[in-house]
Amino acid sequence: MIKLIQELNIRNFALIDEIQLELSEGLNILTGETGAGKSIIIGAVSLVLGERGSADVVRSGANNAIIESAVDISLNRSVHRLLEEADLYSREDDDTLLLARQIASNGRSRCHINGRLATISLLKDVGDLLVDIHGQHEHQSLFRPEKHLELLDSFGGLVSLREKVTEKYTHILRLQSELVNLERDRKARLREQEFLEFQLNELEEAKLQAGEDEKLLAERKILNNAETLFELANTVYAKLYGSNEPEDFAIIDGLKSLGPSMSKICQIDGELKELDERLKSCLYELEDIARLMREYRDRVEFNPLRLEEVESRLDLIFKLKRKYGDTIKEILEYQANVAQALDDLSLSSERISELRNRIDKATEEARKISFELSEKRRECSKKLERLIERELHTLGMDKTVFRVLVEKKEARWQDGKGRGGSFPTIENNGKQYELGPDGIDEIEFLISPNVGEELKPLTKIASGGEISRVMLALKTILAEIDEMPTMIFDEIDADIGGRTAYVIGQKLKQIAKVRQVLCVTHLPQIACMADAHFVVEKKVYSNRTKIEARRLNKEERVHEIARMLGGQNTEITLAHAKEMLERKWEK
């Protein structure tokens, strides 16, 4: 047997000053007078497992309510993984998990796991893996078809296959959302593409080169001053080599005339040979300068057509600078950016085509998995129907017919378009079916409690007692495959009595062989099945009401069962109570 919840400590909660309960493995029963506070204890358990709470639960006059629980997680690897991811557990830690919840009178809540602060969402995630709570109002979940789908998939071991469908469904939605956004912006992208293509064509036709404007400006300056440059260059050349004018003095000829004198000086004083060499070097240098100046003079061109071309090119560059950048470097960078933007827009068109192909592929994959899931659900539904009917017959509903309706949901819009945009649809044999996160099926439990009555949804035919028994039948069947280690039933026996109550007790006992069960009941037929029996009482001390709870010994159990049988402990009720317990103990 499993003993998951080991201890439960409740302080300053509603009418509770302090309650400490050590739960047993197997079937734990809570009994007490109507209004004694049994459901308050269940409410405290819900809070320590992460349910929402408010300041209303804090006992009058107290600063805060505190609920603590010690639970055994040695067999729950899912909880291990969850806590390891949150850095709240390691394999070296003890397998007893300490959960704590504190709610202050101002409504603020604090959660602790193993003494470390935790979020309410993490506490709830842990609680959802540990305990399944069913109260009178929880039975209403059976009225919701989505709950029927969950139960059928759990029974058939189809949860992992359903999760694959969910993964495909989410993937398709994500692809469709991206496709819708791209197609919605298509006109704007086309306008942008036309504008960018115009700019790119203009820039590519210009064929700008880095530094081109500086070279053109220098060339324009030369062309504008060609005549002056020719005259000046010619003057320099004439000064160096002379001209036909008699008054012009040729500098080079003058230097040459110094040669004989320098040679004679060097013959007399050899120390001046260096000066002679330097004079010769000056002569050679001036001759070279004169040659280069003559060539430059001859190259100077009076070209009005070229000047016009340069002016036109500079005008174009100036216009491009006004539009695209202050320098040619900035213009070329802008050109590269425009080219990249056009590539991106082209990729967007390719992306649309790619998305459509990916959606088609993902939809086909989803179709295969969804139809596989649907077929397995149909197979499992027949088996579940037989088992539920068998359980219901043992619970006093021997004429009941129970059916699991599994129908494929046809798409409301056969073009696959919904009012809010696209939603996934899959096609098979000419029909389109709407794909949801749980597949293509709509599942609903139908029941006919009496011979000759047609099958109807649970909401339209089932009484409170019938719903309780349907839930118990499901839990009995699912107990061995359900991973939930602890189940809590808050007065699941509403509207039930007699032999059926005794059978319900046996069913709870059967579930308790593989799960820890905590059950609130007002029926002695169920209470007598307990492995651990707790009584909840409301008492008044010094004009203050408080709720107490304690575990009963064998003798105390006899008196409590007798009270539940007849209200007062008479010899008859005590004898009957003792007999009921002895039958249970003998078993």
Short mmCIF file of N, CA and C in Angstrom, two decimals, residues 160-176 358-370 423-425 435-439:
data_model
loop_
_atom_site.label_atom_id
_atom_site.label_comp_id
_atom_site.label_asym_id
_atom_site.label_seq_id
_atom_site.Cartn_x
_atom_site.Cartn_y
_atom_site.Cartn_z
N SER A 160 -0.13 9.77 -24.38
CA SER A 160 1.10 10.12 -25.12
C SER A 160 0.79 10.34 -26.60
N LEU A 161 -0.12 9.54 -27.16
CA LEU A 161 -0.50 9.72 -28.56
C LEU A 161 -1.26 11.04 -28.73
N ARG A 162 -2.12 11.36 -27.76
CA ARG A 162 -2.84 12.64 -27.81
C ARG A 162 -1.87 13.81 -27.73
N GLU A 163 -0.82 13.66 -26.92
CA GLU A 163 0.17 14.73 -26.80
C GLU A 163 0.90 14.95 -28.12
N LYS A 164 1.09 13.88 -28.90
CA LYS A 164 1.69 14.04 -30.23
C LYS A 164 0.77 14.85 -31.13
N VAL A 165 -0.54 14.59 -31.03
CA VAL A 165 -1.51 15.37 -31.81
C VAL A 165 -1.45 16.84 -31.38
N THR A 166 -1.40 17.06 -30.07
CA THR A 166 -1.32 18.43 -29.55
C THR A 166 -0.09 19.15 -30.09
N GLU A 167 1.02 18.43 -30.12
CA GLU A 167 2.26 19.02 -30.63
C GLU A 167 2.12 19.41 -32.10
N LYS A 168 1.51 18.52 -32.90
CA LYS A 168 1.29 18.82 -34.32
C LYS A 168 0.32 19.98 -34.49
N TYR A 169 -0.73 19.98 -33.69
CA TYR A 169 -1.74 21.05 -33.74
C TYR A 169 -1.09 22.40 -33.45
N THR A 170 -0.29 22.46 -32.40
CA THR A 170 0.39 23.71 -32.03
C THR A 170 1.35 24.15 -33.13
N HIS A 171 2.05 23.18 -33.71
CA HIS A 171 2.99 23.47 -34.79
C HIS A 171 2.27 24.06 -36.00
N ILE A 172 1.13 23.47 -36.37
CA ILE A 172 0.36 23.97 -37.51
C ILE A 172 -0.16 25.38 -37.23
N LEU A 173 -0.67 25.62 -36.03
CA LEU A 173 -1.16 26.95 -35.67
C LEU A 173 -0.05 27.99 -35.81
N ARG A 174 1.14 27.63 -35.35
CA ARG A 174 2.26 28.57 -35.41
C ARG A 174 2.61 28.89 -36.87
N LEU A 175 2.64 27.87 -37.72
CA LEU A 175 2.93 28.08 -39.13
C LEU A 175 1.84 28.91 -39.79
N GLN A 176 0.57 28.60 -39.48
CA GLN A 176 -0.54 29.33 -40.07
C GLN A 176 -0.52 30.79 -39.65
N ARG A 358 5.11 23.43 -45.77
CA ARG A 358 5.29 22.88 -44.42
C ARG A 358 3.94 22.63 -43.75
N ILE A 359 2.97 23.53 -43.98
CA ILE A 359 1.63 23.33 -43.41
C ILE A 359 1.00 22.08 -44.00
N ASP A 360 1.14 21.90 -45.31
CA ASP A 360 0.58 20.70 -45.95
C ASP A 360 1.22 19.43 -45.38
N LYS A 361 2.54 19.48 -45.20
CA LYS A 361 3.24 18.31 -44.66
C LYS A 361 2.81 18.04 -43.22
N ALA A 362 2.78 19.10 -42.39
CA ALA A 362 2.40 18.93 -40.98
C ALA A 362 0.95 18.47 -40.86
N THR A 363 0.08 18.98 -41.74
CA THR A 363 -1.33 18.58 -41.71
C THR A 363 -1.49 17.11 -42.05
N GLU A 364 -0.72 16.64 -43.02
CA GLU A 364 -0.78 15.22 -43.38
C GLU A 364 -0.29 14.35 -42.23
N GLU A 365 0.79 14.79 -41.57
CA GLU A 365 1.28 14.05 -40.40
C GLU A 365 0.23 14.04 -39.30
N ALA A 366 -0.42 15.19 -39.08
CA ALA A 366 -1.47 15.29 -38.06
C ALA A 366 -2.66 14.41 -38.42
N ARG A 367 -2.97 14.33 -39.72
CA ARG A 367 -4.09 13.49 -40.16
C ARG A 367 -3.85 12.03 -39.80
N LYS A 368 -2.65 11.55 -40.06
CA LYS A 368 -2.35 10.15 -39.77
C LYS A 368 -2.46 9.86 -38.27
N ILE A 369 -1.84 10.73 -37.47
CA ILE A 369 -1.85 10.51 -36.02
C ILE A 369 -3.27 10.66 -35.46
N SER A 370 -4.01 11.66 -35.95
CA SER A 370 -5.36 11.92 -35.44
C SER A 370 -6.31 10.77 -35.74
N PHE A 423 -7.90 27.92 -39.17
CA PHE A 423 -7.73 26.92 -38.13
C PHE A 423 -7.46 25.60 -38.82
N PRO A 424 -6.73 24.70 -38.19
CA PRO A 424 -6.33 23.47 -38.86
C PRO A 424 -7.51 22.57 -39.19
N THR A 425 -7.53 22.08 -40.40
CA THR A 425 -8.50 21.06 -40.79
C THR A 425 -7.74 19.95 -41.50
N LEU A 435 -9.38 20.00 -36.67
CA LEU A 435 -8.34 19.49 -35.77
C LEU A 435 -8.20 20.41 -34.57
N GLY A 436 -8.32 19.83 -33.39
CA GLY A 436 -8.12 20.58 -32.15
C GLY A 436 -6.92 20.05 -31.41
N PRO A 437 -6.60 20.62 -30.27
CA PRO A 437 -5.43 20.16 -29.51
C PRO A 437 -5.55 18.72 -29.04
N ASP A 438 -6.79 18.19 -28.97
CA ASP A 438 -6.99 16.81 -28.52
C ASP A 438 -7.31 15.86 -29.66
N GLY A 439 -7.23 16.34 -30.90
CA GLY A 439 -7.53 15.49 -32.03
C GLY A 439 -8.76 15.95 -32.78
#
